[in-house]
Short mmCIF file of C-alpha atoms in Angstrom, two decimals:
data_model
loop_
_atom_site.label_atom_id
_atom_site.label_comp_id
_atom_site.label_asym_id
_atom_site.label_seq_id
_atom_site.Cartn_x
_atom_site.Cartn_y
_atom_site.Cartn_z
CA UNK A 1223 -27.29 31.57 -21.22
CA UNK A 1224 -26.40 29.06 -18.51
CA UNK A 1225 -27.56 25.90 -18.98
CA UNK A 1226 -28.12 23.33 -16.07
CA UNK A 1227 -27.37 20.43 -18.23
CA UNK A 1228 -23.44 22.12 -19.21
CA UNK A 1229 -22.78 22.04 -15.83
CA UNK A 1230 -23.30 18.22 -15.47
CA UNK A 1231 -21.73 17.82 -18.58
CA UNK A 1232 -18.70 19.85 -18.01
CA UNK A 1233 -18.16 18.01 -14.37
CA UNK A 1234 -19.00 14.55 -15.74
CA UNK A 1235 -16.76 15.04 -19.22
CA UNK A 1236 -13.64 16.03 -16.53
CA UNK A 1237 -14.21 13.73 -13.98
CA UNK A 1238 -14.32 10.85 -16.37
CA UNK A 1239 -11.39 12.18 -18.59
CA UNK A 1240 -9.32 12.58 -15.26
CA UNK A 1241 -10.64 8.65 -13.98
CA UNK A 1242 -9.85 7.11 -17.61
CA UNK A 1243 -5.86 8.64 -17.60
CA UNK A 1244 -5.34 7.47 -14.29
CA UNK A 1245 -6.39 3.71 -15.37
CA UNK A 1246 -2.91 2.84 -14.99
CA UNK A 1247 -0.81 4.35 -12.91
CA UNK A 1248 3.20 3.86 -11.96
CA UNK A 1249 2.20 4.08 -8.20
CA UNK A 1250 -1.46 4.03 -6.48
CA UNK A 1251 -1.64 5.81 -3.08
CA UNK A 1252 -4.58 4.38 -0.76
CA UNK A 1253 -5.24 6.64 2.21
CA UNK A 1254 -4.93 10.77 1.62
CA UNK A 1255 -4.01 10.83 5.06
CA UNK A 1256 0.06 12.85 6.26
CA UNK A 1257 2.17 10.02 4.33
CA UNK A 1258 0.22 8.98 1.99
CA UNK A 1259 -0.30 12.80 0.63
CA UNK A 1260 3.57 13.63 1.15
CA UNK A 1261 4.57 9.88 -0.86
CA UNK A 1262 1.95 11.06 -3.38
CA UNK A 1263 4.24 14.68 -3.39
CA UNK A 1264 7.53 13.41 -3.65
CA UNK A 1265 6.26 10.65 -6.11
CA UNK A 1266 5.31 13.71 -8.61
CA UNK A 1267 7.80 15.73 -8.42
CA UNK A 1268 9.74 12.65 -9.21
CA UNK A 1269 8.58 12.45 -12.33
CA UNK A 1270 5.75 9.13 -11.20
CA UNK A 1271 2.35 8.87 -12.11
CA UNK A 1272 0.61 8.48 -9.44
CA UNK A 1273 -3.12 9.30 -7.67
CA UNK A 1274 -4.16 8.69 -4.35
CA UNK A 1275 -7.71 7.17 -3.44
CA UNK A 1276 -9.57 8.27 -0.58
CA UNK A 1277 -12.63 6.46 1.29
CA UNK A 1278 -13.85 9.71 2.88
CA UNK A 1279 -15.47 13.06 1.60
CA UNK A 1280 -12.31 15.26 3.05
CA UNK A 1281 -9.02 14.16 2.98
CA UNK A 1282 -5.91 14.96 5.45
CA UNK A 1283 -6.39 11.87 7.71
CA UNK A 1284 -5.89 12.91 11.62
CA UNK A 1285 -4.53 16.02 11.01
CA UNK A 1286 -7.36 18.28 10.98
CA UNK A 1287 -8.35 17.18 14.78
CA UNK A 1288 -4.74 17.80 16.17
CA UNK A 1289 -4.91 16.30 19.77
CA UNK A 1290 -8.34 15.52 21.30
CA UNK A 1291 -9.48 18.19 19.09
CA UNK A 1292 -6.78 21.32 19.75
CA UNK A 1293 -6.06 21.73 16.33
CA UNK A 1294 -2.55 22.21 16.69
CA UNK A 1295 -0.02 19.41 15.19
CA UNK A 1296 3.87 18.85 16.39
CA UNK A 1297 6.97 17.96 14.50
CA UNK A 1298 10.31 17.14 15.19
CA UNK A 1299 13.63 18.71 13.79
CA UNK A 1300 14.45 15.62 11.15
CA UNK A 1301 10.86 16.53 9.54
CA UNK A 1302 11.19 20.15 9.81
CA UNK A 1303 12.94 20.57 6.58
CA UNK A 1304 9.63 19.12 4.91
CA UNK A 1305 7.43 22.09 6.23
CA UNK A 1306 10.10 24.63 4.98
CA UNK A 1307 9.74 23.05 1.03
CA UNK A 1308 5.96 22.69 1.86
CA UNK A 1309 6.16 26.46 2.92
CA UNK A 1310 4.13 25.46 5.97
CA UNK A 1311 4.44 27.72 9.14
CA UNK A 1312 5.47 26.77 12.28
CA UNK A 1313 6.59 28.08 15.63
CA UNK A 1314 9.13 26.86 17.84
CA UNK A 1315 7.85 25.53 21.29
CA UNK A 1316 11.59 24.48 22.60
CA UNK A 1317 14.74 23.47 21.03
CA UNK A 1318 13.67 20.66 18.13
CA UNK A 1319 10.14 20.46 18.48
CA UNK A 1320 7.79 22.80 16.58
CA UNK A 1321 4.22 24.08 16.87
CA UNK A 1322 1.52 24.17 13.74
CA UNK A 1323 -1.28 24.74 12.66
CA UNK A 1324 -3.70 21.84 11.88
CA UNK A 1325 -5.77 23.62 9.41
CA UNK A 1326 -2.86 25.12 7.58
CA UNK A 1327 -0.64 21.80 7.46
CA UNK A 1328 -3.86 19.86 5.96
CA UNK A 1329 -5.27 22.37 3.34
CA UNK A 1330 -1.52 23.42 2.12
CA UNK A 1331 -0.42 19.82 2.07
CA UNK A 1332 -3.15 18.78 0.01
CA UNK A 1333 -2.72 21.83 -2.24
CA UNK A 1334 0.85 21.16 -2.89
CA UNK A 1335 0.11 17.47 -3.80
CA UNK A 1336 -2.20 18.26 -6.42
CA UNK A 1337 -0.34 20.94 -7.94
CA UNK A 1338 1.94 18.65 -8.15
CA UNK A 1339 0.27 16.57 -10.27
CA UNK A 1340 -0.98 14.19 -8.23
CA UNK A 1341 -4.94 13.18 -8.58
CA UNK A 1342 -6.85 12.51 -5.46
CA UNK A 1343 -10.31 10.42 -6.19
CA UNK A 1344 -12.04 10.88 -2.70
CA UNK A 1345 -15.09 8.85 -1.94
CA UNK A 1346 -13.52 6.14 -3.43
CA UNK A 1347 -12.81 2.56 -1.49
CA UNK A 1348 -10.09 0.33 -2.62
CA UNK A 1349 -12.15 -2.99 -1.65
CA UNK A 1350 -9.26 -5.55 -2.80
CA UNK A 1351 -5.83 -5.95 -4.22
CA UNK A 1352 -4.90 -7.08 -8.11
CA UNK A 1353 -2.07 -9.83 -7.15
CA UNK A 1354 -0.52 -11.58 -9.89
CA UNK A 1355 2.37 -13.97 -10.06
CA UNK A 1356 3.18 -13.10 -6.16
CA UNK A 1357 2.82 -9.23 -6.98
CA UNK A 1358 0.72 -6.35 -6.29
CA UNK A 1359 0.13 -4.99 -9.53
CA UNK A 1360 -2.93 -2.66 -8.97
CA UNK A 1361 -6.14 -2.33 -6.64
CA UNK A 1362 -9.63 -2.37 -6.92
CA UNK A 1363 -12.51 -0.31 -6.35
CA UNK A 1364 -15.96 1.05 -5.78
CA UNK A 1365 -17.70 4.02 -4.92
CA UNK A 1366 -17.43 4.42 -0.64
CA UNK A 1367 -21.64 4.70 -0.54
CA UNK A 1368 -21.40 1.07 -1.94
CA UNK A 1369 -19.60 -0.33 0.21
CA UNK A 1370 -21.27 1.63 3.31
CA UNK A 1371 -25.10 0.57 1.87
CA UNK A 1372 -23.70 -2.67 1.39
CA UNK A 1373 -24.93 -3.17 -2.65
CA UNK A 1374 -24.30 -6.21 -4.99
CA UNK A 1375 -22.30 -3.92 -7.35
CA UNK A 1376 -19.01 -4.80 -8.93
CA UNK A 1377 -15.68 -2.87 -8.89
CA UNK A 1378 -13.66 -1.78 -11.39
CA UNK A 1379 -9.72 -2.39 -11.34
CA UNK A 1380 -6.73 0.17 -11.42
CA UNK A 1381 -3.74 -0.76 -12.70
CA UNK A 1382 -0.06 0.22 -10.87
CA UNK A 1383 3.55 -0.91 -11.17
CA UNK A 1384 3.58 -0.15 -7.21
CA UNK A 1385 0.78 0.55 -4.78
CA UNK A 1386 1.26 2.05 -0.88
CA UNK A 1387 -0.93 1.51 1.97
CA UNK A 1388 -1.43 4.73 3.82
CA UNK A 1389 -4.92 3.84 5.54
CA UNK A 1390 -3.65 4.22 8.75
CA UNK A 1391 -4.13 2.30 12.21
CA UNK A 1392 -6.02 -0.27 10.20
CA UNK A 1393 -3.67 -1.23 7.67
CA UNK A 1394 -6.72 -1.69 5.47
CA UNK A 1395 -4.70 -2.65 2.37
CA UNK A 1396 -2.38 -4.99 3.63
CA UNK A 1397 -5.43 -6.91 5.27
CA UNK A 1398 -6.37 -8.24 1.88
CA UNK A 1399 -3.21 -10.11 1.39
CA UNK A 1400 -3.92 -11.43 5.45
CA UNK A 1401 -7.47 -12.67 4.40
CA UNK A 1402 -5.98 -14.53 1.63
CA UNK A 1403 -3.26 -16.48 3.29
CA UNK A 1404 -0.63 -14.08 1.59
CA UNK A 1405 1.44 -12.84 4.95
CA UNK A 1406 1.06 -14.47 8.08
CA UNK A 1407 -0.59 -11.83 10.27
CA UNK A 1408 -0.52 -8.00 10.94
CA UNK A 1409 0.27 -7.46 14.95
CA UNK A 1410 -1.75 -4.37 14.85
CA UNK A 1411 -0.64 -1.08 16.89
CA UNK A 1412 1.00 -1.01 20.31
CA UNK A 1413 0.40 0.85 23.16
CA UNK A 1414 1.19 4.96 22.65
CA UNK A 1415 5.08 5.76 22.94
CA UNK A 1416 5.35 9.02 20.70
CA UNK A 1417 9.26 8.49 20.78
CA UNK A 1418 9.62 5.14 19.36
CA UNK A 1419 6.71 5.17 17.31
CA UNK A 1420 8.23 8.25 15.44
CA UNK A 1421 11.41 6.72 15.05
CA UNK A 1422 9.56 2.78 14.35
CA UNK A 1423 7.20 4.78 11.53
CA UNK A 1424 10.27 5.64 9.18
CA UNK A 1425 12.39 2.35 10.12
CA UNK A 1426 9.12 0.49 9.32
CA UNK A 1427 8.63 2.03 5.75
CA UNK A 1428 8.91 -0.59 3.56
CA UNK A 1429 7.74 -3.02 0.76
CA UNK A 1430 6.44 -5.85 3.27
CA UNK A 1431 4.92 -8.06 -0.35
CA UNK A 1432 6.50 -7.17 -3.57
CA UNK A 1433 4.45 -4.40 -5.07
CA UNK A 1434 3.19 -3.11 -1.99
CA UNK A 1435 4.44 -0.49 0.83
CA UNK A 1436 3.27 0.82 4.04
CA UNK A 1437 3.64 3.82 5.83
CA UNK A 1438 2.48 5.93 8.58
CA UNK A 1439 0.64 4.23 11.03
CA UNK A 1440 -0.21 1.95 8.31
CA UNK A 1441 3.81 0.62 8.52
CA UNK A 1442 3.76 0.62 12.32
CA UNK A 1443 0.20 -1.67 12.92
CA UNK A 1444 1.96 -4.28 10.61
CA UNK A 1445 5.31 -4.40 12.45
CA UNK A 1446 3.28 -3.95 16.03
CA UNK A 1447 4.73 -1.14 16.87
CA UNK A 1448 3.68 1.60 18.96
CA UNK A 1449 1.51 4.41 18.25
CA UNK A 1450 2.61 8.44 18.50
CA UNK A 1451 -0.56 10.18 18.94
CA UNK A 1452 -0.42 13.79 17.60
CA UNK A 1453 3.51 14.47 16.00
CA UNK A 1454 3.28 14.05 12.87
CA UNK A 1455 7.27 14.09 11.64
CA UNK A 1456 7.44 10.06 11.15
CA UNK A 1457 4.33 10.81 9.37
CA UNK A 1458 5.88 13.04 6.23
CA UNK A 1459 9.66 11.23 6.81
CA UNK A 1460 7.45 7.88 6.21
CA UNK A 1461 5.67 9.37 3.25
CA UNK A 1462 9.37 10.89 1.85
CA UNK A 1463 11.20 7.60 2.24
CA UNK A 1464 8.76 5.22 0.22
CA UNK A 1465 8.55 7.76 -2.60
CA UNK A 1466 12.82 7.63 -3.05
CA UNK A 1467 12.81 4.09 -2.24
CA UNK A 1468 10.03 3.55 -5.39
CA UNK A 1469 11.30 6.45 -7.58
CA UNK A 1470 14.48 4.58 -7.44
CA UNK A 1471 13.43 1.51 -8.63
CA UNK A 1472 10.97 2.87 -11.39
CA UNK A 1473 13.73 4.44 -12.82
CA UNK A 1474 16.02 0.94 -12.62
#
């Protein structure tokens, strides 16, 4: 007989098993968006710890929309060798610039990233950083309908050796060290130049506070550089370069 009350169990008993492991963490991903889900990849398959929280319901960032809503995504040659180990299809449009699909690149990323081992806690809000001794050490968070209803309820705190800012145009993360007189300010996004924002995105990959890296548009709105609209190479080379550069020094 099926009982209504093993089904809450069973999802409750899982979830909370899954939340309690990931307590501490070698590396906390915020933003499930193209880098932060390819960091979160490479991170794994490194041999890291790692999980990835997500404001939203869905995850994939501006993928799924492609441009103005053609749901079809482009990437570069230097990035191409990603979709081949992601087994992601693509189709040439001219010589070192590929065609695909928006759908397919979100669902099979996000497939690949768990299987990897990485755990993605979606509706969740990082709503601060955990700084101590002039380093990021772990972040803290609530449920997103908190934070949208605006209710007096506390957080709770993750612990992580490193944590990544993948939220995007906002820089989200990196705005908590701003507010608190931690870095002097965050330029914000230029004007769109697909070219150099590509190229800007991976150069612009970095730990900008120790603890803490950016990448994606995430790494560009803190450097001021321009945005790229809908390629999305810089966006996995981003995510790939801040994975080596933090496996590497996990591992020192």
């Amino acid at each position: 007989m099926l009982k209504d009350v093993e089904i809450t169990r069973a999802i409750v008993e899982s979830y909370m098993k899954e939340l309690l492991d990931s307590l501490t963490l070698d590396v906390a991903i915020v933003g499930a968006g193209p880098s932060g889900m390819v960091a979160g990849y490479y991170l794994a398959k490194g041999g890291a710890k790692v999980a990835i929280f997500e404001k939203k319901l869905s995850i994939g960032g501006g993928i799924w929309g492609g441009g103005m809503g053609f749901n079809k995504i482009v990437v570069q040659e230097e990035a191409r060798e990603i979709l081949d180990e992601l087994g992601i299809n693509y189709k040439p449009f001219r010589e070192g610039l590929y065609v695909a699909d928006a759908v397919e690149v979100a669902t099979t990323l996000a497939s690949k990233t768990v299987k990897a081992g990485v755990k993605i806690f979606n509706m969740v809000e990082v709503e601060d950083l955990v700084v101590k001794e002039g380093w990021v050490c772990g972040v803290v968070i609530n449920w997103t309908p908190v934070k949208m209803t605006s209710l007096h309820v506390d957080p709770l705190t993750i612990e992580a050796k490193y944590v990544i800012d993948s939220t995007g145009h906002g820089a989200q993360v990196t705005q908590h060290l701003l507010k608190r007189g931690l870095i002097e300010k965050i330029p914000g996004e230029g004007a769109m130049w697909a070219e150099m924002g590509e190229k800007l995105t991976v150069e612009n990959t970095r730990e900008i506070y120790p603890g803490l890296y950016v990448t994606g548009m995430a790494a560009n709105a803190v450097s001021g550089a321009p945005r790229m609209g809908p390629i999305f190479g810089g966006m996995f080379l981003s995510g790939r370069k801040a994975a080596r550069e933090i496996l590497k020094k996990l591992k020192e």
